[in-house]
Structures are given as C-alpha cells and as structure tokens.
Amino acid sequence: MYQLLETIRIENKTIINQQYHQNRIDDSTSILQLNRFDLNEIEIPNNLTNAIYKLRIIYSNNIELIEYEKYKIKNINKLKIITDNEIEYKHKFIDRTRINQLFEKRKECDDIIILKHNKITDTSFSNLIFVRNGEYFTPKYTLLNGTKRKYLIDNKIINPIDIYLGDLDKYEYCKIINAMINIEESPLIKNIY
C-alpha cells in the first residue's frame, strides 16, 4: 500500500490553497486507487495561534496521521546540481529514498537542484523559480508539480519554460517555492554549483 503526504500551510487558522491541495489528493487517490478524503473534514485545532503552521497529513487508503507544527523557512544560500536521469516522483510519497540519497551528495551546499536529461527540475523539497529582468520562470519539467507552483502558473505570475543546465547564466538568481514558502518569503539564491 502506498503512503502519501500532503503538506499544507495554515495561516490565521486557515488552509492556504485548499483547492490545489484537494486537487492533488484527488489525482493521487484516483491514479493509485486509494480512498479519497475531503480537506473540508479536517478540523483546525482551536489552540493554534495566528502564526504560520505546517499541517502534515499522512494517508494511504485512510488518513493515518494529522499533525501541526509552527513553521520556519530554512536558510538556503547554496545549491549543488546533481544529475539523475531515472528519478521519478510524480506523487508526494512518504518514501523519498532516492531524493534523500541525492541530497546526501550536496557537500557544502544547503540543498540540491536535480538535473534530469540536462533539464533543471526541482530541489529536494521545493520547486524553483528563476528571475530575469523582473520576470519569473519555472522549469516546465518538474519531479513534483507543487500546489504553489500550479497556483502561480494559473495566475500568470510565473512562466513554465524548459531550463537547461547551460541556461543558468541567463538568470540573475533563483528562488524556491512550495506549499509553505511564498515567492516573497523565499531566499534569493545566487550560488549554484
């Protein structure tokens, strides 16, 4: 049985991008033939403050775990490019063995950029945005089509394009985004090795 994870930003006791998370849950449960669940059934505890929390839902055929923790953005300054032409991660599985193995190759860097068939994809835990002349671009090919990425594309804030290894010098810097990290909160990253 597959075990999946949904990580959701809770802000002011409200689920952020709820419909995008529900869409991903619906897609995964349909494709993997698991029981669907509805995020509207998740009750946010009254004792949460108005701080930003990470809601983690682990599920397979049923919800197995729901937990909340206060969230703080990781300090990411340096990214190491690691190639893996075989890696697949189309659903947000708990099992991240291959991603973790690649992450261990980061040396002195804070995280990795995974290169597949010479195309930039994602970091170990986020989608990427590359900035040029004030415009935002995201790799067209990702390992996991994140909910925040999908929202930003749908709202025409970021443009998906193929970004090859040789294209990196065309951009001023990059940012990371995921369900927990908004563009404006993301660290500005110039050090890619």
Tab-separated table of C-alpha atoms in Angstrom, residues 25-95:
chain	number	residue	atom	x	y	z
A	25	ILE	CA	-5.109	14.488	-3.253
A	26	ASP	CA	-7.897	13.654	-5.705
A	27	ASP	CA	-5.440	12.993	-8.538
A	28	SER	CA	-3.190	10.782	-6.412
A	29	THR	CA	-6.006	8.785	-4.824
A	30	SER	CA	-7.646	8.271	-8.216
A	31	ILE	CA	-4.478	7.181	-10.045
A	32	LEU	CA	-3.251	4.994	-7.166
A	33	GLN	CA	-6.764	3.629	-6.498
A	34	LEU	CA	-6.954	4.819	-2.887
A	35	ASN	CA	-9.913	6.112	-0.909
A	36	ARG	CA	-10.477	9.839	-1.410
A	37	PHE	CA	-10.808	12.203	1.551
A	38	ASP	CA	-12.003	15.787	1.748
A	39	LEU	CA	-9.907	18.538	3.324
A	40	ASN	CA	-13.132	20.194	4.489
A	41	GLU	CA	-13.340	17.381	7.033
A	42	ILE	CA	-10.051	18.419	8.672
A	43	GLU	CA	-10.730	20.438	11.833
A	44	ILE	CA	-8.087	23.007	12.672
A	45	PRO	CA	-7.442	22.953	16.440
A	46	ASN	CA	-8.675	25.955	18.418
A	47	ASN	CA	-5.372	26.223	20.286
A	48	LEU	CA	-3.378	27.257	17.182
A	49	THR	CA	-2.210	30.864	17.241
A	50	ASN	CA	-2.248	33.120	14.173
A	51	ALA	CA	1.323	32.032	13.382
A	52	ILE	CA	2.177	30.006	10.278
A	53	TYR	CA	1.859	26.262	10.797
A	54	LYS	CA	2.717	23.246	8.715
A	55	LEU	CA	-0.124	20.736	8.550
A	56	ARG	CA	1.147	17.260	7.656
A	57	ILE	CA	-1.347	14.635	6.558
A	58	ILE	CA	-0.059	11.116	6.004
A	59	TYR	CA	-2.501	8.895	4.178
A	60	SER	CA	-2.919	5.734	2.165
A	61	ASN	CA	-6.397	4.209	1.970
A	62	ASN	CA	-7.283	6.316	5.020
A	63	ILE	CA	-5.768	9.235	6.882
A	64	GLU	CA	-3.076	7.791	9.131
A	65	LEU	CA	-1.682	10.921	10.782
A	66	ILE	CA	-2.527	14.606	11.101
A	67	GLU	CA	-0.032	16.890	12.816
A	68	TYR	CA	0.628	20.609	13.132
A	69	GLU	CA	3.895	22.374	13.835
A	70	LYS	CA	4.978	26.005	13.742
A	71	TYR	CA	6.878	26.717	10.555
A	72	LYS	CA	10.171	28.464	9.966
A	73	ILE	CA	11.750	28.784	6.499
A	74	LYS	CA	15.075	27.009	6.036
A	75	ASN	CA	18.078	29.192	5.303
A	76	ILE	CA	19.122	28.180	1.775
A	77	ASN	CA	22.070	30.012	0.179
A	78	LYS	CA	23.900	27.440	-1.943
A	79	LEU	CA	22.560	24.767	-4.302
A	80	LYS	CA	24.500	21.857	-5.794
A	81	ILE	CA	23.478	20.446	-9.170
A	82	ILE	CA	23.082	16.665	-9.071
A	83	THR	CA	22.180	14.591	-12.149
A	84	ASP	CA	19.739	11.690	-12.049
A	85	ASN	CA	18.138	10.711	-15.361
A	86	GLU	CA	16.000	7.930	-13.850
A	87	ILE	CA	14.353	9.617	-10.863
A	88	GLU	CA	10.528	9.751	-10.698
A	89	TYR	CA	8.399	11.451	-8.041
A	90	LYS	CA	5.005	12.224	-9.574
A	91	HIS	CA	3.096	11.768	-6.306
A	92	LYS	CA	4.062	13.102	-2.883
A	93	PHE	CA	5.118	9.762	-1.440
A	94	ILE	CA	6.451	9.354	2.097
A	95	ASP	CA	9.219	7.211	0.603
